[in-house]
Coordinates of C-alpha atoms in Angstrom, one line a residue:
M1 CA -83.4 173.5 21.7
N2 CA -81.4 176.6 20.0
K3 CA -80.4 177.3 16.4
L4 CA -77.1 176.2 17.0
E5 CA -77.7 173.0 18.4
Q6 CA -81.1 172.4 15.8
L7 CA -78.3 172.9 13.1
L8 CA -75.9 170.3 15.3
S9 CA -78.8 167.8 15.0
E10 CA -79.4 168.1 12.3
L11 CA -75.9 168.5 10.1
C12 CA -73.1 166.9 12.2
S13 CA -75.4 163.7 13.7
D14 CA -72.5 161.5 13.5
G15 CA -69.6 163.8 15.2
V16 CA -67.3 167.5 13.5
E17 CA -64.7 166.6 10.8
Y18 CA -61.6 167.9 12.4
K19 CA -58.9 169.1 9.6
K20 CA -55.3 170.1 9.0
L21 CA -55.4 173.9 7.8
G22 CA -53.4 172.6 4.8
E23 CA -56.0 170.1 3.7
I24 CA -58.6 173.3 3.8
A25 CA -56.4 175.9 2.4
T26 CA -56.5 176.4 -1.4
D27 CA -53.4 178.0 -1.0
I28 CA -51.2 179.6 1.4
Y29 CA -48.0 181.9 0.8
R30 CA -45.7 184.1 2.7
G31 CA -45.8 188.2 2.1
S32 CA -43.3 190.2 0.6
G33 CA -41.1 192.4 3.1
I34 CA -42.4 196.2 3.4
K35 CA -39.8 198.7 5.6
R36 CA -40.5 200.8 7.6
E37 CA -39.5 203.8 5.3
Q38 CA -41.8 202.3 2.9
I39 CA -44.9 203.4 4.9
T40 CA -46.6 206.5 3.4
P41 CA -49.6 208.3 4.4
T42 CA -51.8 207.0 1.0
G43 CA -51.4 204.1 -1.5
T44 CA -51.8 200.4 -1.9
P45 CA -53.2 199.3 1.8
C46 CA -51.1 196.6 3.7
V47 CA -49.9 195.0 6.6
R48 CA -46.8 194.2 8.3
Y49 CA -46.6 191.6 10.7
G50 CA -46.1 193.5 14.1
E51 CA -49.4 195.0 13.5
I52 CA -51.2 191.9 13.6
Y53 CA -49.8 191.8 17.4
T54 CA -50.2 195.7 17.9
T55 CA -53.6 196.6 15.9
Y56 CA -55.6 193.8 14.7
G57 CA -57.8 191.4 16.3
I58 CA -60.5 188.5 15.4
W59 CA -60.9 190.4 12.2
F60 CA -60.4 193.6 10.5
D61 CA -62.1 195.3 7.2
T62 CA -58.9 198.5 6.9
C63 CA -55.7 198.6 7.1
I64 CA -53.8 201.0 8.5
S65 CA -50.8 200.9 6.8
H66 CA -50.3 202.0 3.1
T67 CA -47.3 202.0 1.0
D68 CA -46.4 202.4 -2.8
V69 CA -46.6 199.0 -4.5
T70 CA -43.9 199.9 -7.5
I71 CA -41.1 200.1 -5.1
I72 CA -42.1 196.4 -3.5
N73 CA -39.7 193.8 -4.4
S74 CA -42.2 190.8 -5.0
P75 CA -45.3 191.8 -3.6
K76 CA -48.1 189.6 -2.3
Y77 CA -51.4 190.0 -2.1
F78 CA -54.3 189.5 0.5
E79 CA -57.7 189.2 -0.1
H80 CA -61.6 189.6 1.3
G81 CA -61.6 186.6 3.3
D82 CA -58.4 185.2 4.0
I83 CA -56.6 184.3 6.9
L84 CA -53.1 185.9 8.1
F85 CA -50.6 184.9 10.9
V86 CA -47.6 185.9 12.3
I87 CA -45.1 184.0 12.1
T88 CA -42.0 186.0 13.5
G89 CA -42.9 187.0 17.2
E90 CA -41.5 188.2 20.9
S91 CA -42.8 184.7 22.9
V92 CA -43.9 181.6 22.9
E93 CA -47.4 182.0 23.5
D94 CA -47.9 184.8 20.9
I95 CA -46.6 182.9 18.1
A96 CA -48.5 182.5 14.9
K97 CA -51.1 184.4 16.0
S98 CA -53.8 185.1 13.2
T99 CA -56.7 187.7 12.1
A100 CA -59.3 187.2 9.5
Y101 CA -59.6 189.8 6.7
V102 CA -62.9 191.0 6.0
G103 CA -62.4 193.9 3.9
H104 CA -62.9 194.4 0.1
E105 CA -60.0 196.3 -1.2
R106 CA -57.0 194.1 -2.2
C107 CA -54.1 194.5 0.3
L108 CA -50.3 193.8 0.5
A109 CA -49.1 191.1 2.9
G110 CA -45.6 192.2 4.2
G111 CA -42.7 190.0 5.5
D112 CA -43.4 187.2 8.1
V113 CA -46.6 187.5 7.7
V114 CA -48.6 184.1 6.4
V115 CA -51.7 184.2 3.5
L116 CA -54.5 181.4 3.6
K117 CA -57.1 181.2 1.1
H118 CA -59.6 178.7 1.6
T119 CA -63.8 178.2 1.5
Q120 CA -64.8 178.7 4.9
N121 CA -66.3 181.5 7.1
P122 CA -63.1 183.6 7.2
K123 CA -64.4 184.5 11.1
Y124 CA -65.2 181.1 12.1
L125 CA -61.6 180.1 10.9
S126 CA -59.8 182.5 13.3
Y127 CA -62.1 182.1 16.4
A128 CA -61.1 178.8 15.8
L129 CA -57.8 179.3 15.9
A130 CA -57.7 181.4 18.8
T131 CA -58.6 178.7 21.1
T132 CA -57.0 177.3 23.8
N133 CA -56.5 174.0 21.5
A134 CA -55.0 176.0 18.6
R135 CA -52.9 177.8 20.5
K136 CA -51.0 174.7 22.2
Q137 CA -50.3 173.6 18.9
K138 CA -49.2 177.3 17.6
S139 CA -46.5 176.9 20.3
S140 CA -45.7 173.1 20.4
G141 CA -42.1 172.8 20.3
K142 CA -41.2 176.2 19.8
V143 CA -38.2 176.9 22.3
K144 CA -38.2 180.5 24.3
S145 CA -35.9 183.0 22.9
K146 CA -35.7 186.5 22.3
V147 CA -37.0 186.1 18.8
V148 CA -39.6 183.2 18.4
H149 CA -40.2 181.7 15.1
S150 CA -43.1 179.7 12.9
S151 CA -43.4 178.7 9.2
V152 CA -45.4 177.3 6.5
P153 CA -45.7 173.6 7.7
A154 CA -46.3 174.0 10.7
I155 CA -49.0 176.4 10.2
K156 CA -50.4 174.2 7.4
D157 CA -50.1 170.9 10.3
I158 CA -52.8 173.1 12.8
V159 CA -55.6 170.8 13.6
I160 CA -59.2 172.3 13.9
P161 CA -63.1 171.4 13.8
V162 CA -64.6 172.1 10.4
P163 CA -68.2 172.0 10.6
P164 CA -70.3 172.5 7.8
L165 CA -70.8 176.3 7.1
Q166 CA -74.3 177.0 8.4
V167 CA -73.0 175.7 11.7
Q168 CA -70.0 177.4 11.1
S169 CA -72.1 181.1 10.4
E170 CA -74.2 180.9 13.9
I171 CA -71.2 180.3 16.0
V172 CA -69.8 183.1 14.2
K173 CA -73.3 185.3 15.7
I174 CA -72.5 184.2 19.0
L175 CA -69.1 185.0 19.2
D176 CA -69.3 188.3 17.8
N177 CA -72.3 189.6 20.0
F178 CA -69.6 188.7 22.8
T179 CA -66.9 190.7 21.2
E180 CA -69.2 193.4 20.6
L181 CA -69.9 193.8 23.7
T182 CA -66.4 194.0 24.9
A183 CA -65.9 196.2 22.6
E184 CA -68.0 198.9 23.7
L185 CA -66.7 198.1 27.6
T186 CA -63.3 198.8 25.9
A187 CA -63.7 202.2 23.6
E188 CA -65.2 203.9 27.4
L189 CA -62.2 202.5 28.9
T190 CA -60.1 204.2 25.7
A191 CA -62.2 207.6 26.2
R192 CA -61.6 207.7 29.9
K193 CA -57.9 207.0 30.1
L194 CA -57.6 209.3 27.3
Q195 CA -59.4 211.8 29.7
Y196 CA -57.4 210.4 33.3
K197 CA -53.6 211.1 31.0
Y198 CA -55.0 214.9 30.4
Y199 CA -56.1 215.8 34.1
C200 CA -52.6 213.6 34.3
K201 CA -51.1 216.0 32.4
K202 CA -53.0 219.1 33.3
I203 CA -52.1 218.4 37.4
L204 CA -48.5 218.0 36.5
K205 CA -48.3 221.5 34.7
E206 CA -49.7 223.1 37.7
G207 CA -48.0 221.5 40.4
K208 CA -46.2 224.0 42.9
S209 CA -42.8 225.2 42.7
A210 CA -41.9 222.7 40.0
V211 CA -38.6 222.7 37.9
S212 CA -38.9 221.3 34.7
T213 CA -35.9 218.7 35.3
P214 CA -34.3 216.2 32.1
I215 CA -35.8 212.5 32.7
R216 CA -31.6 211.3 33.2
N217 CA -31.8 213.6 36.4
L218 CA -34.5 211.6 38.0
G219 CA -32.3 208.5 39.1
K220 CA -30.5 206.0 38.4
W221 CA -31.3 204.4 34.6
T222 CA -30.3 200.7 34.0
G223 CA -31.0 198.2 31.4
G224 CA -30.6 194.5 31.9
C225 CA -29.8 191.1 29.3
T226 CA -31.8 188.3 28.5
P227 CA -29.7 184.8 29.9
S228 CA -28.9 181.8 27.1
M229 CA -32.5 180.4 26.7
A230 CA -30.9 177.3 26.0
E231 CA -28.8 176.8 29.6
T232 CA -32.4 175.1 31.1
V233 CA -30.5 176.0 34.7
Y234 CA -31.0 180.2 34.1
W235 CA -35.3 179.2 33.6
E236 CA -36.2 176.0 35.3
N237 CA -38.3 176.4 38.2
G238 CA -37.2 180.0 38.5
T239 CA -38.4 182.6 40.8
I240 CA -36.5 185.9 40.3
P241 CA -39.0 187.9 38.5
W242 CA -37.5 188.9 35.0
I243 CA -39.7 191.8 33.0
S244 CA -39.8 192.0 29.3
S245 CA -41.9 194.2 27.0
K246 CA -44.8 191.6 27.0
D247 CA -45.2 192.3 30.8
M248 CA -45.5 196.0 30.4
K249 CA -49.4 196.5 29.2
V250 CA -50.2 197.3 32.6
A251 CA -50.1 200.5 34.6
T252 CA -48.8 198.9 38.0
L253 CA -47.2 195.0 37.5
L254 CA -47.6 192.7 40.2
D255 CA -45.8 190.1 38.5
T256 CA -44.0 188.9 35.0
Q257 CA -44.5 186.2 32.8
D258 CA -41.3 184.7 32.7
H259 CA -38.8 184.1 35.9
I260 CA -35.2 183.2 36.1
T261 CA -33.1 181.5 38.8
E262 CA -30.2 182.4 41.0
K263 CA -27.7 180.5 38.7
A264 CA -28.6 183.5 35.7
L265 CA -28.0 186.0 38.4
E266 CA -25.0 184.2 39.3
R267 CA -23.7 183.7 36.0
T268 CA -24.9 186.4 34.0
P269 CA -24.3 190.2 34.2
I270 CA -28.3 190.4 34.7
K271 CA -28.7 192.9 38.1
M272 CA -31.5 192.5 40.7
L273 CA -33.6 195.8 40.9
P274 CA -35.1 197.2 44.2
A275 CA -38.4 197.6 44.4
D276 CA -40.3 200.9 43.9
I277 CA -38.9 201.5 40.5
V278 CA -40.4 202.7 37.1
A279 CA -39.6 200.8 33.8
I280 CA -40.0 201.6 30.3
V281 CA -40.3 199.4 26.7
A282 CA -37.3 201.1 24.7
R283 CA -37.3 199.0 21.9
S284 CA -40.3 196.6 20.8
G285 CA -42.7 196.7 18.0
I286 CA -45.7 198.3 20.5
L287 CA -43.5 201.8 20.7
K288 CA -45.5 202.2 17.2
H289 CA -48.2 203.8 18.9
T290 CA -47.5 204.6 22.5
L291 CA -44.4 204.2 25.2
P292 CA -45.6 201.6 27.5
V293 CA -44.1 202.6 31.1
A294 CA -44.5 201.0 34.5
Y295 CA -44.4 201.3 38.1
I296 CA -43.1 198.0 39.3
P297 CA -43.4 197.5 42.7
F298 CA -41.2 194.3 43.5
A299 CA -37.8 193.7 43.0
T300 CA -37.2 192.6 39.5
T301 CA -34.2 191.9 36.5
V302 CA -35.5 193.6 32.9
N303 CA -33.9 192.4 29.8
Q304 CA -32.5 194.5 27.2
D305 CA -35.6 196.2 25.8
I306 CA -36.0 197.6 29.2
K307 CA -34.9 200.6 30.5
A308 CA -35.5 200.8 34.3
L309 CA -35.1 203.9 36.9
V310 CA -34.7 203.8 40.8
T311 CA -35.0 207.2 41.6
G312 CA -33.0 209.4 43.7
K313 CA -34.3 210.5 47.0
S314 CA -35.8 213.8 46.2
I315 CA -37.8 212.2 43.3
L316 CA -41.2 209.9 44.2
P317 CA -41.2 206.7 42.2
R318 CA -44.9 207.2 41.7
Y319 CA -44.7 210.8 41.5
A320 CA -41.8 210.1 38.2
Y321 CA -44.2 207.3 36.8
F322 CA -47.0 209.7 36.4
A323 CA -44.7 212.4 35.0
I324 CA -43.8 210.0 32.2
F325 CA -47.0 208.3 31.4
A326 CA -48.4 211.8 31.4
F327 CA -45.9 213.0 28.8
S328 CA -45.4 209.6 27.1
D329 CA -47.6 210.9 24.0
D330 CA -44.8 214.3 23.5
I331 CA -41.7 211.9 25.0
L332 CA -42.5 209.5 21.7
K333 CA -43.3 211.9 19.1
K334 CA -39.7 213.3 19.8
A335 CA -37.6 210.1 21.0
K336 CA -39.3 207.6 18.7
K337 CA -36.4 206.6 15.8
Q338 CA -36.9 206.6 12.6
G339 CA -35.8 203.5 10.3
G340 CA -35.3 199.4 11.2
T341 CA -37.3 196.8 11.7
V342 CA -38.7 197.1 15.3
D343 CA -39.4 200.3 16.5
S344 CA -37.2 202.0 19.4
L345 CA -36.6 204.9 21.1
D346 CA -33.8 207.4 20.3
V347 CA -32.7 206.8 24.3
K348 CA -30.7 210.2 24.7
A349 CA -33.5 212.1 23.2
F350 CA -35.7 210.4 25.7
M351 CA -33.1 211.4 28.7
N352 CA -33.1 215.1 27.9
Y353 CA -36.7 215.3 27.7
E354 CA -37.6 217.5 30.5
I355 CA -40.5 217.2 32.9
P356 CA -41.9 219.2 36.1
V357 CA -40.8 218.2 39.5
P358 CA -41.9 220.1 42.5
V359 CA -40.6 219.7 46.4
M360 CA -41.7 216.1 47.9
E361 CA -44.3 217.7 49.7
E362 CA -46.4 218.8 46.7
Q363 CA -44.9 215.6 44.7
Q364 CA -46.6 213.1 47.4
R365 CA -49.8 215.7 47.4
I366 CA -50.0 215.2 43.4
V367 CA -49.4 211.5 43.8
N368 CA -52.1 211.3 46.4
I369 CA -54.9 212.6 43.3
L370 CA -53.4 211.1 40.5
N371 CA -53.5 207.3 42.5
R372 CA -57.6 207.5 42.7
F373 CA -57.7 208.4 38.7
D374 CA -55.4 205.5 38.2
T375 CA -57.6 203.0 40.5
L376 CA -60.7 203.9 38.2
C377 CA -58.5 203.3 35.2
N378 CA -56.6 200.9 35.4
D379 CA -57.5 198.5 38.9
L380 CA -58.3 195.3 37.6
T381 CA -60.6 194.3 41.0
S382 CA -63.3 197.2 40.8
G383 CA -65.0 199.3 37.8
L384 CA -64.2 198.9 33.9
P385 CA -61.1 196.9 33.6
A386 CA -62.7 194.6 36.6
E387 CA -65.6 194.5 34.5
I388 CA -63.5 194.0 30.6
A389 CA -61.7 191.4 32.6
A390 CA -64.7 189.0 34.2
R391 CA -66.0 189.3 30.1
Q392 CA -63.3 188.3 28.1
K393 CA -62.6 185.0 30.7
Q394 CA -66.4 184.5 30.0
Y395 CA -65.7 184.8 26.8
E396 CA -62.4 182.8 26.3
Y397 CA -65.0 180.0 28.3
Y398 CA -67.7 179.8 25.6
R399 CA -65.6 180.1 22.5
D400 CA -63.7 177.1 23.5
K401 CA -66.3 175.5 24.7
L402 CA -68.5 176.1 21.8
L403 CA -65.3 174.8 18.9
T404 CA -65.0 171.6 20.8
F405 CA -67.1 169.2 19.4
E406 CA -67.4 165.1 19.3
E407 CA -64.6 164.3 16.2
R408 CA -66.5 162.1 14.0
T409 CA -65.0 158.7 13.1

């Protein structure tokens, strides 16, 4: 009998009590809006809602952003042990994502962030709130739309198992071991990707007979739209791929999370794009740190936050992808708009950015080299990406199993 089994036998012989978050909360409240232009290099640590999606995991101990508290209307704080929820998002699946703050500074909570105070183990609560069961509760009743919302009452109604603190602590130890191993692999993969981007840019710059060409001249750029979410005829049993920013987290897209129907093509302005295109995210919270770019080998449609490139006859689609990827950090520095609630590109500045374009034969040679690098860093069937994916599945399986108990009656 391991330690967890022993604790459960001694302390939970009649099962574990399941409670609503509203029952375990000592306080729960919304943060106060912090605008992008109010972020400063130093000052009071703060968290804006988009950072919970892009930066923070199960727990964090340091804020990446700061602000001058004197310019914030009705500042709302969070402290060690508090759980933060984000109540505005781009997908039903991710709504009400949460994270535990285990640092020791007093920090500010931004708008659309809900702070939960409690007397439980903060990491335990965060793990419990990431389970499949909790995520289903978070998304229950939410309707797909461009922006999805949750609320304080909805968060209060989420039910999770609440065993004694000794049991919570032991479960956290077990799950922390899983996440630490995955973090080590992820850090190694991140270092490898940085090296890959460096060599990608180097190879492109050294291409023979390359001519600096504005991105706008690579081919035809187009956008898309979102068919009305209220019209089920546009979505129900849809088979046509539809790309949104949540899909743009891989180098080569194999499928989309959402699909639309033939009716959507017939009755809305959305258009089908051919296979072998390049797509970028032009507007999304994930633009803060990187310019998401992906190669799309299948015919698809896109939403209004995506710009897609159908390359001209003299440009290989894979070369265009590698070129935009290699220079993406430089592009973002010159083309990211300042201000506004959602990060976006200055499309004109993006289109005017110049990249090296050699003749077709040289493009193909470069593509052959970089395809091998790409496989090493991004192929989910081999190497580090495959190992990380396997570890993540293993972690999710054991997390859900560890956090499923016989309920006390």
